[in-house]
Amino acid sequence: MTRIAGLELSAAYHEQVVAPLLERGLPGLPHAAARLGSGSDVLGFDDEQSRDHDWGLRLTLLVEGGAAAEVDALLERELPATWRGLPTRFATTWDPVVRQRVEVASAGDFAASRVGIVPQRLVGAEPLELEDWLQLTGQAALEVTAGAVLHDGPGVLTAIRTRLAQYPEDVRRYAIGADWTRIGQELPDVGRAGLRGDEDGSAVIAARHVRTLLHLAHLLHRRWAPYGKWLARSAAALPGGDALRTAVLEVLGAPDWRTRQQTLAAAIEHVAATQGRVGLPTLDPATEAFFDRPHVGLRGLPELLAQEIVNPDVRALRPGIGTAEQISDHVSVLVDPALRRRLVGG
């Protein structure tokens, strides 16, 4: 077949195959159809290489009232073996069984399986708890809020996506402050390691700061940060992303610690200025000398943001610790909602 983006393929598969089949087998069934969940195509980042696993005729079909099992059985029974030269049934990296890959569930159950929040809070009037937000990772949220919604008759999916669009404002400020805290704790060490002749150590520390800055940029623009593979690419697509990309590439390509420290400070000033442009308090300059040494430190950005937090529960959180994905970058932890909750006190 000719090259086609995964989201475009899924939309055509729904329109030409799945929707007509559903109308014939269960006419008038209220449902939502989308391409959500895992996969580079959900973020719009798939290419030819993506086709070697977990790519193809995938959809998310959401039905309420306990109809999921009936719909799944209908699709498994009635879908053709292939469409556009692609199999409708195939194994995945998480399931070795060859079966059709239209994921069928209720909207609440589907979202809960991704974000680790009970369906009752996702679909009801009850607000999400603080711990729900703290344990939520950007990648988990993107598996519900990114992708493409092709049809939403009941409207439940749209309501969930709206609810999960981004952190509540005080949680967002807390998370931004945590990223600045992380940067401030080790910012002087880029130069301290270099001054002792450890260029490799200096480069490793600087790379850690780059990753934090890319995560921070997503928070500033109220966007969810994907997991590491796509973090830089996603950041480059943010407003002003080209300038951010240029700034961090200069850090990563610096030939020595003095240049590395200088370019890292410039990248920090760029992100701090962005913070002001999006309406949050900032400092100019954001960096300062580290005592009498030839190193760079961070000024009081975390404290400045903490002063802006109104919610008493968020104010009571330990400053600078952050959300689950700020505490740990271990994949086995971040994909497990129970472990994420343990990280944030649940």
Short mmCIF file of N, CA and C in Angstrom, two decimals, residues 95-194:
data_model
loop_
_atom_site.label_atom_id
_atom_site.label_comp_id
_atom_site.label_asym_id
_atom_site.label_seq_id
_atom_site.Cartn_x
_atom_site.Cartn_y
_atom_site.Cartn_z
N ASP A 95 0.27 -8.37 23.65
CA ASP A 95 -0.70 -9.47 23.53
C ASP A 95 -0.32 -10.35 22.34
N PRO A 96 0.17 -11.57 22.59
CA PRO A 96 0.62 -12.43 21.49
C PRO A 96 -0.51 -13.06 20.69
N VAL A 97 -1.75 -12.89 21.14
CA VAL A 97 -2.89 -13.50 20.46
C VAL A 97 -3.20 -12.72 19.18
N VAL A 98 -3.38 -13.45 18.09
CA VAL A 98 -3.77 -12.83 16.82
C VAL A 98 -5.28 -12.60 16.87
N ARG A 99 -5.69 -11.33 16.96
CA ARG A 99 -7.11 -10.99 17.06
C ARG A 99 -7.32 -9.59 16.48
N GLN A 100 -8.58 -9.23 16.30
CA GLN A 100 -8.87 -7.89 15.77
C GLN A 100 -8.45 -6.83 16.79
N ARG A 101 -8.03 -5.67 16.29
CA ARG A 101 -7.43 -4.65 17.16
C ARG A 101 -8.26 -3.37 17.24
N VAL A 102 -9.58 -3.53 17.20
CA VAL A 102 -10.46 -2.43 17.60
C VAL A 102 -10.71 -2.62 19.09
N GLU A 103 -10.14 -1.77 19.91
CA GLU A 103 -10.30 -1.89 21.36
C GLU A 103 -11.69 -1.40 21.74
N VAL A 104 -12.47 -2.27 22.38
CA VAL A 104 -13.85 -1.96 22.73
C VAL A 104 -13.98 -1.91 24.25
N ALA A 105 -14.54 -0.82 24.76
CA ALA A 105 -14.74 -0.64 26.20
C ALA A 105 -15.73 0.49 26.40
N SER A 106 -16.11 0.73 27.64
CA SER A 106 -16.83 1.97 27.94
C SER A 106 -15.80 3.10 27.99
N ALA A 107 -16.25 4.33 27.81
CA ALA A 107 -15.33 5.46 27.83
C ALA A 107 -14.61 5.56 29.17
N GLY A 108 -15.35 5.36 30.26
CA GLY A 108 -14.74 5.45 31.59
C GLY A 108 -13.73 4.36 31.83
N ASP A 109 -14.05 3.13 31.42
CA ASP A 109 -13.12 2.02 31.63
C ASP A 109 -11.87 2.19 30.78
N PHE A 110 -12.05 2.64 29.54
CA PHE A 110 -10.89 2.85 28.68
C PHE A 110 -9.95 3.89 29.28
N ALA A 111 -10.50 5.05 29.65
CA ALA A 111 -9.66 6.11 30.20
C ALA A 111 -9.00 5.67 31.50
N ALA A 112 -9.75 4.98 32.35
CA ALA A 112 -9.19 4.51 33.62
C ALA A 112 -8.02 3.58 33.40
N SER A 113 -8.10 2.74 32.38
CA SER A 113 -7.01 1.80 32.11
C SER A 113 -5.74 2.51 31.71
N ARG A 114 -5.85 3.72 31.22
CA ARG A 114 -4.67 4.49 30.81
C ARG A 114 -4.17 5.40 31.92
N VAL A 115 -5.06 6.11 32.57
CA VAL A 115 -4.63 7.17 33.49
C VAL A 115 -4.62 6.75 34.95
N GLY A 116 -5.16 5.58 35.27
CA GLY A 116 -5.11 5.12 36.65
C GLY A 116 -6.02 5.86 37.60
N ILE A 117 -7.13 6.36 37.09
CA ILE A 117 -8.13 7.07 37.89
C ILE A 117 -9.45 6.33 37.75
N VAL A 118 -10.15 6.12 38.85
CA VAL A 118 -11.37 5.30 38.79
C VAL A 118 -12.39 5.94 37.86
N PRO A 119 -13.15 5.13 37.10
CA PRO A 119 -14.10 5.67 36.13
C PRO A 119 -15.12 6.63 36.74
N GLN A 120 -15.52 6.37 38.00
CA GLN A 120 -16.55 7.22 38.61
C GLN A 120 -16.11 8.68 38.68
N ARG A 121 -14.82 8.92 38.89
CA ARG A 121 -14.36 10.30 38.95
C ARG A 121 -14.10 10.86 37.55
N LEU A 122 -13.85 10.00 36.60
CA LEU A 122 -13.60 10.48 35.24
C LEU A 122 -14.88 10.90 34.53
N VAL A 123 -15.98 10.22 34.83
CA VAL A 123 -17.22 10.47 34.07
C VAL A 123 -18.29 11.17 34.90
N GLY A 124 -18.10 11.29 36.20
CA GLY A 124 -19.12 11.89 37.05
C GLY A 124 -18.83 13.34 37.38
N ALA A 125 -19.66 13.89 38.24
CA ALA A 125 -19.51 15.28 38.65
C ALA A 125 -18.46 15.45 39.74
N GLU A 126 -18.08 14.34 40.39
CA GLU A 126 -17.10 14.40 41.46
C GLU A 126 -15.74 14.84 40.92
N PRO A 127 -15.11 15.84 41.52
CA PRO A 127 -13.82 16.29 41.01
C PRO A 127 -12.72 15.26 41.25
N LEU A 128 -11.70 15.31 40.41
CA LEU A 128 -10.54 14.45 40.63
C LEU A 128 -9.83 14.87 41.91
N GLU A 129 -9.27 13.91 42.61
CA GLU A 129 -8.53 14.19 43.83
C GLU A 129 -7.11 14.64 43.50
N LEU A 130 -6.49 15.31 44.44
CA LEU A 130 -5.13 15.79 44.23
C LEU A 130 -4.19 14.64 43.88
N GLU A 131 -4.34 13.52 44.55
CA GLU A 131 -3.48 12.37 44.27
C GLU A 131 -3.67 11.86 42.85
N ASP A 132 -4.89 11.97 42.32
CA ASP A 132 -5.13 11.58 40.93
C ASP A 132 -4.24 12.37 39.99
N TRP A 133 -4.16 13.67 40.23
CA TRP A 133 -3.34 14.52 39.36
C TRP A 133 -1.86 14.26 39.56
N LEU A 134 -1.44 14.07 40.79
CA LEU A 134 -0.01 13.89 41.06
C LEU A 134 0.53 12.59 40.47
N GLN A 135 -0.30 11.54 40.44
CA GLN A 135 0.18 10.26 39.90
C GLN A 135 0.10 10.21 38.38
N LEU A 136 -0.61 11.13 37.77
CA LEU A 136 -0.84 11.10 36.33
C LEU A 136 0.43 11.50 35.57
N THR A 137 0.80 10.71 34.58
CA THR A 137 1.94 11.06 33.73
C THR A 137 1.44 11.68 32.43
N GLY A 138 2.31 12.43 31.80
CA GLY A 138 1.94 13.02 30.52
C GLY A 138 1.63 11.98 29.47
N GLN A 139 2.43 10.91 29.42
CA GLN A 139 2.19 9.88 28.42
C GLN A 139 0.84 9.20 28.65
N ALA A 140 0.50 8.92 29.90
CA ALA A 140 -0.80 8.32 30.19
C ALA A 140 -1.93 9.24 29.76
N ALA A 141 -1.80 10.52 30.07
CA ALA A 141 -2.85 11.47 29.68
C ALA A 141 -2.97 11.57 28.17
N LEU A 142 -1.84 11.53 27.46
CA LEU A 142 -1.87 11.64 26.01
C LEU A 142 -2.57 10.45 25.36
N GLU A 143 -2.53 9.30 26.01
CA GLU A 143 -3.21 8.13 25.44
C GLU A 143 -4.73 8.30 25.46
N VAL A 144 -5.21 9.31 26.18
CA VAL A 144 -6.64 9.63 26.20
C VAL A 144 -6.92 10.95 25.48
N THR A 145 -6.03 11.92 25.61
CA THR A 145 -6.33 13.27 25.11
C THR A 145 -5.73 13.57 23.74
N ALA A 146 -4.76 12.78 23.29
CA ALA A 146 -4.19 12.98 21.95
C ALA A 146 -4.98 12.13 20.95
N GLY A 147 -4.39 11.84 19.81
CA GLY A 147 -5.08 11.03 18.82
C GLY A 147 -6.18 11.79 18.11
N ALA A 148 -7.17 11.06 17.64
CA ALA A 148 -8.26 11.66 16.87
C ALA A 148 -9.58 11.04 17.26
N VAL A 149 -10.56 11.88 17.55
CA VAL A 149 -11.93 11.41 17.80
C VAL A 149 -12.70 11.51 16.48
N LEU A 150 -13.20 10.40 16.02
CA LEU A 150 -13.89 10.32 14.74
C LEU A 150 -15.40 10.48 14.88
N HIS A 151 -15.93 10.08 16.03
CA HIS A 151 -17.37 10.18 16.29
C HIS A 151 -17.57 10.03 17.79
N ASP A 152 -18.45 10.83 18.36
CA ASP A 152 -18.75 10.69 19.78
C ASP A 152 -20.23 10.98 20.02
N GLY A 153 -21.04 9.97 19.78
CA GLY A 153 -22.47 10.11 20.00
C GLY A 153 -22.85 10.39 21.43
N PRO A 154 -22.40 9.56 22.40
CA PRO A 154 -22.78 9.79 23.80
C PRO A 154 -22.15 11.04 24.41
N GLY A 155 -20.99 11.47 23.90
CA GLY A 155 -20.32 12.65 24.44
C GLY A 155 -19.48 12.39 25.67
N VAL A 156 -19.44 11.15 26.15
CA VAL A 156 -18.70 10.85 27.38
C VAL A 156 -17.20 10.99 27.14
N LEU A 157 -16.72 10.50 26.01
CA LEU A 157 -15.29 10.61 25.71
C LEU A 157 -14.85 12.05 25.64
N THR A 158 -15.62 12.88 24.97
CA THR A 158 -15.26 14.30 24.86
C THR A 158 -15.19 14.95 26.24
N ALA A 159 -16.12 14.61 27.12
CA ALA A 159 -16.11 15.17 28.47
C ALA A 159 -14.87 14.73 29.24
N ILE A 160 -14.47 13.47 29.09
CA ILE A 160 -13.28 12.97 29.77
C ILE A 160 -12.04 13.67 29.23
N ARG A 161 -11.95 13.81 27.92
CA ARG A 161 -10.78 14.47 27.33
C ARG A 161 -10.69 15.92 27.80
N THR A 162 -11.82 16.58 27.94
CA THR A 162 -11.82 17.95 28.44
C THR A 162 -11.34 17.99 29.89
N ARG A 163 -11.80 17.05 30.69
CA ARG A 163 -11.42 17.01 32.10
C ARG A 163 -9.92 16.77 32.26
N LEU A 164 -9.35 15.99 31.36
CA LEU A 164 -7.93 15.63 31.47
C LEU A 164 -7.04 16.50 30.59
N ALA A 165 -7.55 17.62 30.12
CA ALA A 165 -6.79 18.43 29.17
C ALA A 165 -5.47 18.91 29.75
N GLN A 166 -5.44 19.24 31.02
CA GLN A 166 -4.21 19.70 31.67
C GLN A 166 -4.45 19.79 33.17
N TYR A 167 -3.36 19.94 33.93
CA TYR A 167 -3.47 20.05 35.38
C TYR A 167 -4.36 21.23 35.79
N PRO A 168 -5.02 21.14 36.95
CA PRO A 168 -5.58 22.35 37.56
C PRO A 168 -4.45 23.36 37.77
N GLU A 169 -4.77 24.61 37.78
CA GLU A 169 -3.74 25.64 37.74
C GLU A 169 -2.75 25.54 38.91
N ASP A 170 -3.23 25.31 40.12
CA ASP A 170 -2.30 25.25 41.25
C ASP A 170 -1.41 24.01 41.18
N VAL A 171 -1.92 22.90 40.69
CA VAL A 171 -1.07 21.71 40.51
C VAL A 171 -0.03 21.98 39.43
N ARG A 172 -0.44 22.67 38.39
CA ARG A 172 0.51 23.04 37.32
C ARG A 172 1.64 23.90 37.88
N ARG A 173 1.30 24.88 38.70
CA ARG A 173 2.34 25.75 39.26
C ARG A 173 3.26 24.96 40.19
N TYR A 174 2.67 24.04 40.94
CA TYR A 174 3.49 23.19 41.81
C TYR A 174 4.46 22.36 40.98
N ALA A 175 3.99 21.78 39.88
CA ALA A 175 4.85 20.96 39.03
C ALA A 175 5.93 21.80 38.36
N ILE A 176 5.58 22.99 37.91
CA ILE A 176 6.58 23.88 37.32
C ILE A 176 7.66 24.21 38.34
N GLY A 177 7.23 24.53 39.56
CA GLY A 177 8.19 24.81 40.62
C GLY A 177 9.10 23.63 40.91
N ALA A 178 8.55 22.41 40.82
CA ALA A 178 9.36 21.22 41.06
C ALA A 178 10.43 21.06 39.99
N ASP A 179 10.10 21.36 38.74
CA ASP A 179 11.12 21.28 37.68
C ASP A 179 12.22 22.31 37.92
N TRP A 180 11.84 23.52 38.32
CA TRP A 180 12.86 24.52 38.61
C TRP A 180 13.71 24.10 39.81
N THR A 181 13.08 23.49 40.80
CA THR A 181 13.85 23.00 41.95
C THR A 181 14.89 21.99 41.51
N ARG A 182 14.48 21.06 40.66
CA ARG A 182 15.39 20.03 40.17
C ARG A 182 16.57 20.66 39.43
N ILE A 183 16.28 21.66 38.62
CA ILE A 183 17.36 22.34 37.90
C ILE A 183 18.29 23.05 38.87
N GLY A 184 17.71 23.78 39.81
CA GLY A 184 18.53 24.54 40.74
C GLY A 184 19.45 23.69 41.59
N GLN A 185 19.01 22.49 41.94
CA GLN A 185 19.81 21.64 42.82
C GLN A 185 21.13 21.21 42.19
N GLU A 186 21.15 21.03 40.88
CA GLU A 186 22.36 20.51 40.23
C GLU A 186 22.94 21.46 39.18
N LEU A 187 22.35 22.63 39.02
CA LEU A 187 22.85 23.54 37.99
C LEU A 187 24.33 23.89 38.18
N PRO A 188 24.79 24.23 39.39
CA PRO A 188 26.21 24.55 39.53
C PRO A 188 27.14 23.37 39.23
N ASP A 189 26.60 22.15 39.31
CA ASP A 189 27.45 20.97 39.16
C ASP A 189 27.96 20.78 37.74
N VAL A 190 27.30 21.42 36.77
CA VAL A 190 27.82 21.37 35.39
C VAL A 190 29.22 21.96 35.36
N GLY A 191 29.39 23.10 36.02
CA GLY A 191 30.70 23.72 36.08
C GLY A 191 31.61 23.09 37.12
N ARG A 192 31.07 22.65 38.23
CA ARG A 192 31.90 22.07 39.28
C ARG A 192 32.60 20.81 38.79
N ALA A 193 31.84 19.97 38.06
CA ALA A 193 32.46 18.76 37.51
C ALA A 193 33.51 19.13 36.47
N GLY A 194 33.16 20.09 35.61
CA GLY A 194 34.10 20.47 34.56
C GLY A 194 35.38 21.07 35.11
#
